[in-house]
XYZ file of C-alpha atoms in Angstrom:
660
model
C 66.894 102.451 116.576
C 69.086 103.848 119.398
C 72.257 102.660 117.653
C 71.438 104.753 114.572
C 70.535 107.893 116.543
C 73.473 110.302 116.732
C 73.625 113.247 119.123
C 75.966 116.157 119.846
C 79.019 114.923 121.749
C 79.067 111.408 120.227
C 82.288 109.959 118.806
C 81.518 108.483 115.400
C 83.165 106.876 112.359
C 83.180 108.862 109.121
C 83.983 107.305 105.744
C 85.693 109.569 103.223
C 87.160 106.799 101.025
C 86.125 103.238 100.262
C 89.682 101.899 100.659
C 91.027 104.070 103.514
C 90.204 103.561 107.211
C 87.362 105.435 108.863
C 87.869 108.924 110.252
C 87.123 109.310 113.962
C 85.362 112.550 114.833
C 83.377 114.092 117.699
C 80.097 115.776 116.800
C 79.925 119.391 117.966
C 76.902 120.639 116.003
C 74.229 119.241 113.712
C 73.038 121.799 111.173
C 70.395 121.544 108.488
C 71.388 123.100 105.182
C 69.159 125.022 102.761
C 68.676 121.995 100.494
C 67.497 119.837 103.398
C 70.701 117.866 104.046
C 72.274 117.543 107.491
C 75.883 118.578 108.064
C 77.867 117.805 111.191
C 80.478 120.173 112.579
C 83.045 117.835 114.097
C 86.333 117.897 115.993
C 89.154 115.994 114.260
C 90.997 113.150 115.973
C 94.103 111.731 114.315
C 95.646 108.263 114.257
C 99.306 107.328 114.354
C 99.294 106.789 110.591
C 98.223 110.426 110.112
C 101.268 111.991 111.833
C 104.934 112.058 110.865
C 107.612 109.566 111.900
C 109.238 112.063 114.287
C 105.961 112.575 116.141
C 105.440 108.798 116.246
C 108.803 108.497 117.990
C 107.690 111.133 120.495
C 104.428 109.247 121.065
C 106.370 106.006 121.665
C 108.518 107.748 124.267
C 105.411 109.082 126.002
C 103.848 105.591 125.967
C 106.950 104.054 127.566
C 106.950 106.689 130.315
C 103.271 106.023 130.977
C 103.842 102.269 131.256
C 106.683 102.783 133.725
C 104.775 105.260 135.897
C 101.497 103.339 135.955
C 103.234 99.916 136.248
C 101.340 98.290 133.404
C 101.481 94.488 133.033
C 103.784 93.123 130.355
C 102.257 92.681 126.894
C 103.130 90.539 123.895
C 104.325 92.047 120.642
C 100.970 91.534 118.827
C 99.211 93.282 121.711
C 101.626 96.226 121.561
C 101.059 96.409 117.817
C 97.266 96.445 118.154
C 97.403 98.925 121.047
C 98.958 101.521 118.730
C 95.808 101.287 116.595
C 93.686 102.258 119.631
C 95.654 105.434 120.381
C 94.303 108.721 119.030
C 95.471 112.326 119.180
C 92.995 115.082 119.972
C 93.125 118.375 118.083
C 91.357 121.722 117.934
C 90.702 121.449 114.210
C 87.063 121.636 113.112
C 85.510 120.564 109.831
C 82.049 120.036 108.391
C 81.093 116.641 106.961
C 77.823 115.260 105.564
C 75.927 113.297 108.195
C 75.207 110.558 105.642
C 78.894 109.545 105.802
C 78.549 108.389 109.418
C 79.233 104.652 109.737
C 78.752 104.000 113.445
C 79.633 105.024 116.981
C 82.810 104.535 118.987
C 84.064 105.331 122.475
C 87.026 107.661 123.075
C 88.293 108.371 126.606
C 91.157 110.301 128.166
C 93.906 107.932 129.293
C 94.174 107.718 133.074
C 96.987 106.263 135.133
C 94.537 103.889 136.760
C 93.541 102.373 133.394
C 94.887 99.037 132.180
C 95.947 99.262 128.544
C 94.994 95.674 127.723
C 91.408 96.527 128.662
C 91.080 98.637 125.533
C 91.930 95.605 123.381
C 89.160 93.564 124.984
C 86.447 96.103 124.107
C 85.232 96.792 120.602
C 85.265 100.326 119.175
C 87.178 101.658 122.177
C 89.982 104.232 121.831
C 92.033 106.465 124.133
C 94.054 109.659 123.843
C 96.626 111.407 126.021
C 98.308 113.904 123.663
C 96.995 116.842 121.636
C 98.137 117.190 118.004
C 98.429 120.577 116.312
C 98.081 120.063 112.518
C 99.456 123.537 111.770
C 102.515 123.549 114.026
C 103.032 119.764 113.716
C 103.499 119.317 117.475
C 102.327 116.917 120.176
C 101.524 118.273 123.635
C 100.112 116.753 126.805
C 96.411 117.348 127.349
C 95.565 119.862 130.084
C 92.810 117.667 131.448
C 95.267 115.126 132.824
C 94.337 113.755 136.249
C 97.413 113.822 138.463
C 97.279 110.875 140.803
C 100.191 109.766 142.968
C 102.339 110.728 145.926
C 104.423 113.234 143.964
C 101.346 115.368 143.277
C 100.270 115.598 146.947
C 100.884 118.713 149.087
C 103.299 118.559 152.039
C 101.538 119.909 155.140
C 104.035 121.504 157.597
C 103.925 120.788 161.304
C 102.113 123.138 163.680
C 104.252 126.016 164.926
C 104.923 126.415 168.622
C 103.885 129.564 170.428
C 107.535 130.537 170.850
C 108.378 130.149 167.120
C 107.777 133.097 164.848
C 105.839 132.691 161.647
C 108.078 133.533 158.690
C 105.241 133.453 156.200
C 103.952 136.605 154.532
C 101.389 138.277 156.774
C 98.081 139.482 155.371
C 97.436 143.217 155.058
C 94.185 144.611 156.456
C 92.275 146.657 153.878
C 89.054 147.326 155.813
C 88.056 147.430 159.456
C 84.345 146.762 160.007
C 84.580 148.070 163.614
C 85.420 151.655 162.651
C 83.975 154.830 164.193
C 82.032 155.842 161.088
C 78.383 155.058 160.594
C 76.923 153.543 157.446
C 75.237 156.796 156.232
C 78.569 158.602 156.519
C 80.336 155.899 154.504
C 77.615 156.052 151.818
C 77.966 159.848 151.591
C 81.724 159.492 151.141
C 81.195 156.940 148.355
C 78.843 159.376 146.552
C 81.529 162.058 146.779
C 84.097 159.590 145.367
C 81.819 158.848 142.372
C 81.345 162.576 141.738
C 85.109 163.133 141.843
C 85.562 160.225 139.382
C 83.019 161.730 136.984
C 84.745 165.108 137.132
C 88.148 163.456 136.580
C 86.857 161.735 133.410
C 85.564 165.024 132.125
C 89.048 166.514 132.474
C 90.796 163.503 130.849
C 90.931 163.727 127.037
C 91.024 159.979 126.349
C 88.082 159.322 128.679
C 86.013 162.097 127.129
C 86.441 160.435 123.715
C 85.403 157.011 124.999
C 82.529 158.382 127.149
C 81.329 161.461 125.294
C 78.145 161.858 127.371
C 77.685 162.614 131.066
C 75.665 159.459 131.649
C 78.458 157.239 130.309
C 81.068 159.007 132.445
C 78.868 158.678 135.551
C 78.299 154.986 134.836
C 82.062 154.406 134.426
C 82.739 156.295 137.690
C 80.256 154.077 139.541
C 82.210 150.868 138.828
C 83.879 148.828 141.538
C 87.331 150.308 140.942
C 86.073 153.706 142.233
C 84.449 152.175 145.310
C 87.562 150.131 146.130
C 89.716 153.265 145.880
C 87.362 155.202 148.188
C 87.315 152.476 150.855
C 91.095 152.089 150.646
C 91.444 155.854 151.132
C 89.330 155.682 154.322
C 91.440 152.812 155.665
C 94.739 154.635 155.017
C 93.493 157.877 156.669
C 92.145 156.209 159.810
C 88.523 156.704 158.773
C 88.898 160.508 159.031
C 86.472 161.978 156.502
C 88.195 165.381 156.239
C 91.604 163.834 155.615
C 90.106 161.322 153.152
C 88.397 164.149 151.207
C 91.685 165.963 150.735
C 93.306 162.719 149.543
C 90.641 162.233 146.858
C 91.361 165.694 145.391
C 95.068 166.481 145.748
C 96.643 169.695 144.519
C 97.396 168.306 141.043
C 93.750 167.497 140.352
C 91.248 164.719 141.048
C 92.432 161.116 141.090
C 91.224 159.058 138.103
C 90.772 155.317 138.692
C 90.110 153.098 135.662
C 89.678 149.331 135.447
C 90.346 146.896 132.576
C 86.974 147.607 130.991
C 88.005 151.219 130.385
C 91.644 150.498 129.563
C 90.787 148.168 126.670
C 89.905 149.647 123.301
C 86.957 148.583 121.157
C 89.197 146.662 118.736
C 90.802 144.756 121.613
C 87.358 143.860 122.947
C 86.378 142.515 119.507
C 89.540 140.391 119.415
C 88.720 139.033 122.843
C 85.196 138.047 121.795
C 86.564 136.327 118.676
C 89.142 134.427 120.742
C 86.527 133.478 123.318
C 84.378 132.043 120.537
C 87.284 129.934 119.272
C 89.068 128.797 122.452
C 86.437 129.168 125.153
C 87.788 130.072 128.596
C 91.344 129.020 127.737
C 92.929 132.343 128.698
C 96.499 131.199 128.017
C 95.727 130.490 124.353
C 93.633 133.661 124.073
C 96.542 135.762 125.273
C 99.143 133.885 123.200
C 97.315 133.931 119.849
C 95.156 137.078 119.996
C 96.342 139.465 122.739
C 100.066 138.916 123.372
C 100.565 142.518 124.593
C 98.148 141.959 127.506
C 99.009 140.211 130.747
C 97.174 137.083 131.844
C 95.733 138.875 134.890
C 94.419 141.636 132.636
C 92.692 139.112 130.361
C 91.047 137.324 133.303
C 89.839 140.583 134.875
C 88.415 141.797 131.585
C 86.522 138.515 131.124
C 84.670 138.789 134.424
C 83.948 142.474 133.853
C 82.787 141.725 130.321
C 80.250 139.236 131.720
C 78.505 142.111 133.517
C 77.886 144.068 130.307
C 74.928 144.037 127.946
C 77.208 142.664 125.226
C 77.551 139.381 127.100
C 73.811 139.125 127.679
C 73.131 139.803 123.999
C 75.557 137.103 122.841
C 74.108 134.669 125.345
C 70.624 135.210 123.930
C 71.894 134.754 120.364
C 73.590 131.487 121.273
C 70.442 130.272 122.984
C 68.402 131.081 119.867
C 70.930 129.280 117.652
C 70.912 126.273 119.955
C 67.117 126.078 119.722
C 67.249 126.177 115.923
C 69.959 123.488 115.689
C 69.278 119.795 115.640
C 69.752 117.885 118.851
C 69.967 114.481 117.210
C 69.748 112.876 113.793
C 68.824 109.397 112.597
C 71.203 107.825 110.076
C 70.183 104.399 108.705
C 72.700 101.587 108.476
C 74.893 101.759 105.349
C 74.243 98.603 103.294
C 75.773 99.362 99.888
C 78.590 97.006 98.764
C 82.142 98.265 98.980
C 83.907 98.873 95.632
C 86.948 96.975 96.963
C 84.848 93.835 97.302
C 86.421 91.102 95.175
C 83.426 88.787 94.948
C 79.966 89.046 96.457
C 77.776 86.099 97.494
C 75.829 84.857 94.498
C 77.917 86.810 91.981
C 80.768 85.920 89.702
C 84.260 86.286 91.152
C 86.383 89.124 89.930
C 83.668 91.796 89.790
C 83.848 95.403 91.025
C 87.199 96.133 89.466
C 88.945 93.175 91.076
C 89.619 91.250 87.893
C 92.947 89.534 87.562
C 93.263 88.366 91.175
C 94.987 85.022 91.398
C 93.309 82.155 93.166
C 94.921 80.647 96.224
C 96.090 83.945 97.771
C 95.791 84.237 101.538
C 94.808 87.124 103.774
C 97.616 89.632 104.294
C 96.746 90.037 107.981
C 95.708 86.665 109.439
C 97.026 84.498 106.517
C 93.804 82.549 106.276
C 92.817 81.012 102.941
C 89.065 80.718 103.596
C 86.616 83.575 103.980
C 83.051 84.279 102.928
C 84.122 87.631 101.521
C 87.405 89.052 100.224
C 88.426 92.691 99.793
C 91.192 94.190 97.698
C 93.786 95.953 99.846
C 96.896 97.944 99.039
C 98.227 98.948 95.614
C 96.293 97.334 92.730
C 99.393 95.882 91.086
C 100.344 93.930 94.237
C 97.047 91.959 94.276
C 96.784 91.849 98.078
C 93.516 91.062 99.799
C 91.956 90.831 103.258
C 89.316 88.561 104.683
C 86.028 89.943 106.020
C 87.089 90.238 109.692
C 90.477 91.774 108.885
C 88.802 94.233 106.497
C 86.492 95.461 109.287
C 89.519 95.737 111.599
C 91.371 97.735 108.935
C 88.469 100.141 108.425
C 87.917 100.754 112.146
C 91.440 100.741 113.571
C 93.567 101.772 110.584
C 95.970 98.824 110.569
C 96.353 95.055 110.324
C 96.078 92.651 113.227
C 99.649 91.427 112.824
C 102.654 93.567 111.873
C 103.605 92.818 108.279
C 106.199 94.296 105.949
C 103.517 95.030 103.390
C 101.596 97.237 105.812
C 104.686 99.347 106.387
C 105.116 99.660 102.645
C 101.639 101.140 102.234
C 102.217 103.732 104.939
C 105.591 104.838 103.628
C 104.589 104.780 99.998
C 105.211 108.510 99.689
C 108.869 108.151 100.674
C 111.484 108.064 97.944
C 112.361 104.521 96.879
C 116.040 103.528 96.553
C 117.418 103.319 93.058
C 117.405 99.770 91.790
C 119.699 100.246 88.773
C 123.365 101.100 88.510
C 124.298 104.579 87.386
C 126.565 105.415 84.497
C 129.471 106.131 86.863
C 129.194 102.657 88.395
C 129.132 100.992 84.999
C 132.195 102.908 83.858
C 133.904 102.195 87.157
C 133.472 98.447 86.630
C 134.822 98.631 83.077
C 138.208 96.886 82.545
C 139.384 99.836 80.442
C 139.160 102.299 83.350
C 142.254 102.926 85.432
C 142.272 102.449 89.199
C 142.410 106.191 89.852
C 139.532 106.880 87.469
C 137.511 104.017 88.905
C 137.920 105.409 92.423
C 136.707 108.829 91.293
C 133.693 107.369 89.533
C 132.599 105.147 92.373
C 133.098 107.897 94.936
C 130.324 109.937 93.326
C 127.596 107.409 94.099
C 127.309 106.262 97.721
C 124.184 104.122 97.375
C 125.637 101.105 95.615
C 124.094 97.802 96.718
C 123.719 94.220 95.485
C 120.523 92.156 95.228
C 121.164 88.509 96.058
C 118.367 85.986 95.572
C 117.813 82.970 97.784
C 117.373 79.391 96.638
C 113.620 79.516 97.355
C 113.274 82.598 95.159
C 115.048 80.900 92.266
C 112.839 77.814 92.640
C 109.694 79.987 92.790
C 110.603 81.557 89.460
C 110.381 78.152 87.796
C 107.428 76.699 89.697
C 105.174 79.809 89.575
C 105.854 81.051 86.065
C 102.130 81.658 85.418
C 101.875 83.998 88.439
C 105.255 85.670 88.164
C 105.188 86.250 84.377
C 108.891 87.016 84.185
C 108.806 88.273 80.594
C 106.067 90.776 81.412
C 107.840 91.839 84.600
C 111.057 92.426 82.635
C 109.213 94.777 80.296
C 107.698 96.659 83.246
C 110.487 96.964 85.841
C 108.648 99.775 87.630
C 105.673 97.525 88.554
C 105.859 95.856 91.970
C 105.766 92.070 92.392
C 104.079 90.467 95.368
C 106.947 88.209 96.392
C 105.111 86.919 99.475
C 102.199 85.665 97.370
C 104.566 84.001 94.889
C 106.475 82.229 97.665
C 103.251 81.131 99.352
C 101.972 79.639 96.101
C 105.370 78.017 95.537
C 105.178 76.211 98.884
C 101.793 74.811 97.827
C 102.959 73.674 94.390
C 106.422 72.506 95.408
C 105.441 68.980 96.590
C 103.585 68.411 93.299
C 106.379 69.826 91.189
C 108.981 67.677 92.921
C 107.422 64.497 91.469
C 108.206 65.522 87.889
C 111.641 66.402 86.597
C 112.263 70.056 85.851
C 113.106 70.792 82.221
C 116.121 73.039 82.108
C 117.261 74.473 78.806
C 120.937 75.220 78.645
C 121.737 78.517 77.012
C 125.269 78.787 75.591
C 126.886 81.899 76.957
C 130.264 83.283 75.850
C 132.986 83.734 78.394
C 133.846 87.072 79.912
C 137.171 87.242 78.041
C 135.443 86.922 74.680
C 132.917 89.597 75.601
C 135.684 92.014 76.636
C 137.606 91.362 73.416
C 134.506 91.937 71.302
C 133.749 95.180 73.105
C 137.351 96.316 72.644
C 137.087 95.720 68.904
C 133.773 97.587 68.637
C 134.908 100.580 70.714
C 138.734 100.826 70.522
C 140.503 103.134 72.934
C 141.823 106.427 71.571
C 145.336 107.201 72.709
C 145.882 110.670 74.048
C 148.159 112.870 72.009
C 151.322 113.957 73.818
C 151.231 117.478 75.109
C 153.479 119.808 73.176
C 153.403 122.834 70.979
C 149.983 123.424 69.430
C 149.604 122.528 65.802
C 149.360 125.649 63.626
C 145.996 126.089 62.003
C 145.544 127.678 58.619
C 142.549 129.938 59.118
C 142.173 130.371 55.344
C 141.572 126.680 54.968
C 137.951 125.858 54.416
C 136.541 123.516 57.070
C 135.009 120.418 55.662
C 131.404 119.705 56.672
C 130.951 117.170 59.446
C 130.395 113.633 58.370
C 127.008 112.231 59.142
C 128.578 109.339 61.063
C 129.798 111.738 63.774
C 126.412 113.330 64.318
C 124.726 110.476 66.125
C 127.669 108.887 67.887
C 127.626 105.115 67.545
C 124.944 105.077 64.834
C 126.550 106.187 61.537
C 124.421 107.437 58.671
C 125.479 106.210 55.236
C 124.381 108.481 52.411
C 123.241 106.797 49.242
C 124.250 109.779 47.145
C 127.326 111.917 47.189
C 125.451 115.158 47.905
C 126.589 117.108 50.940
C 124.366 119.292 53.104
C 124.823 122.798 54.358
C 124.414 123.889 57.986
C 120.658 124.486 57.565
C 120.051 121.001 56.179
C 119.513 122.098 52.550
C 121.696 120.945 49.633
C 124.411 123.277 48.407
C 123.276 125.435 45.523
C 125.404 126.352 42.539
C 128.224 128.630 43.594
C 127.489 128.097 47.301
C 130.372 127.222 49.564
C 130.683 126.294 53.229
C 131.457 129.138 55.605
C 134.615 129.025 57.633
C 134.199 128.259 61.299
C 136.339 129.621 64.090
C 138.273 127.092 66.117
C 136.812 126.795 69.630
C 138.773 125.044 72.330
C 136.471 122.672 74.165
C 136.624 122.454 77.923
C 137.743 119.072 79.183
C 135.237 117.552 81.595
C 136.483 114.943 84.045
C 134.672 111.647 84.311
C 133.753 112.175 87.937
C 132.158 115.567 87.210
C 130.269 114.364 84.140
C 126.495 114.865 84.337
C 124.224 111.920 84.969
C 122.273 111.001 82.850
C 123.810 111.691 79.424
C 121.679 113.905 77.194
C 122.070 113.934 73.384
C 121.586 117.360 71.837
C 120.579 117.242 68.206
C 122.055 119.692 65.682
C 120.535 121.208 62.579
C 122.233 118.620 60.389
C 120.829 115.801 62.504
C 117.313 117.169 62.331
C 117.682 117.574 58.577
C 118.682 113.938 58.219
C 115.729 112.785 60.329
C 113.328 114.356 57.865
C 114.447 111.860 55.239
C 113.626 108.853 57.479
C 110.246 107.177 57.247
C 108.214 106.208 60.310
C 109.073 102.534 59.971
C 112.783 103.277 59.586
C 112.795 105.390 62.752
C 111.052 102.626 64.738
C 113.489 100.049 63.383
C 116.414 102.255 64.420
C 114.970 102.672 67.927
C 114.537 98.915 68.383
C 117.992 98.086 66.985
C 120.328 100.956 67.872
C 123.438 98.924 67.046
C 122.646 98.777 63.310
C 123.629 101.489 60.855
C 120.958 103.705 59.349
C 120.992 104.300 55.611
C 119.525 107.539 54.324
C 118.606 108.187 50.716
C 118.883 111.864 50.017
C 116.964 113.362 47.046
C 119.048 114.524 44.106
C 118.937 118.329 43.898
C 117.438 119.654 40.643
C 119.726 121.116 38.040
C 119.677 124.914 37.815
C 117.845 126.545 34.928
C 119.874 128.269 32.208
C 120.258 131.996 32.757
C 120.148 134.178 29.589
C 122.628 137.041 29.472
C 122.187 139.814 26.915
C 125.320 141.829 26.292
C 124.974 145.497 25.551
C 126.937 145.345 22.254
C 125.033 142.509 20.566
C 121.424 141.595 20.170
C 122.006 137.823 20.151
C 121.333 136.094 23.517
C 124.175 134.020 24.895
C 123.158 130.950 26.923
C 125.514 129.713 29.630
C 125.078 126.061 30.488
C 126.616 124.129 33.290
């Protein structure tokens, strides 16, 4: 019963996703909504996996400094790995979450130099924090509540001065002498005169008359402590002579006006201060930095203590007390017993349920590498078919990591990073061609700086043969973008290898042509075009009609062979009777170097090409896509013959028919 009772100030686990780790939050308020549900206003705490790599490096540097200063005992690598899962980062970010998403309590403490880090690993649901994370600015700062313990934080007390030595320290200035010659009634009368002078001075001041339009408000402002302090300081400076002090209060230029921070601040500035106080509390540095940067820190502190004496402070205090009475102090959340969707098989049910179909048998836990567990959970990307045992799954949900550092865990955290290209670019392929010169090859390969080679080991090559049912090489070749769990394949190969060694492997020899024959065949299919020597340009007869482009040059390597002898115009329609091709102006094409060529190559279709595609059936287009090396034959429809046109001459009445 007590374990399921949650109160304000508790650190709890929140579940926002069935596959992601729990969120760790601190309950600030428990509010009941209009529909009867309970919402919790919480403070966000972040894990290492929630911040960037640069901030993780900064956190590692801070952890090393802490270990050196506090002289922590040496730890093993698995302990250092698990200790990172116990570190949190406090923030000032608030959010509201449904209370039904609470999954348990945890303990979060501020890291102290007297603490032993290994003690956090020995206790369940125990975390620590030492840095504050700002989600907006993306910064990590030391918490202000740090306890400074050690010799370097202690004050150095100087030795006692001798009577002969003179004290070089700053001497205090006396501001009031209680043993003066004036009596208390005389001092009170002088203070009343000082208040009256202050009220008259506010009546003469234009800005004060706007802020305190009535006499009562001006008299109340003149009765504040700043007026009394000025009157007592005037008595001290004039040797407690009332006549001299009176003349000092009202000099020849007019009465002296003394105003404190409460009068200096405008109404809008006071509203900003109340808003900042509601957000940051009594953190005056942040209040000044974010809300009132034009005010000094001393001014902000003085205004706070003067503001506490006003009716505004009392009114807000009563409102907060009423809100606190209406809010919930605690809430009971029953234990969450529904099965997790990532559960591969439940006791008494068929394996492979809950969306976990297709998982191979014999896979081990990705964290502890055990092969036996009462319950298995799917973990990581679905196509990798990774799973965790019951204990490692609970560890993953609570601490946001695996018990042992694995390469697969790093892959899940950095899944948003850009993956390296696994295929060669067009420049690399052309650079490796035997028909490319050395200078051209250097230019092509200089464009791409991420060239690498994948070299398989002997165990990988053996695993391809032994675990063909798991690897499914043909399916993987059709889907090169899908990931392959190489660790699971190798683990299954080690299990099957002793059994497979008893029987002889059946290897089928595939006859492959030599490299010389392949190069010769490619040279015959795509012969090199010799460059024409540079000289005088060939004269062009502009009256000559340009012949229409052949269909074999439209699609590059895939020539179109027309069944008929009918040519097409530029709009894809057959030439009509008396229609001729228009002359085209000669345009000199810009020569593009191979190194500056775009990657990838894009084919831009022309009007003639699109006209030819209309004559292809769906099956012919699919066949051409599957076999791009074969020629495509197009049967163009025969254009209809033109109708005879009757012409009636003006001199005769007999029609004359002109036939083609």
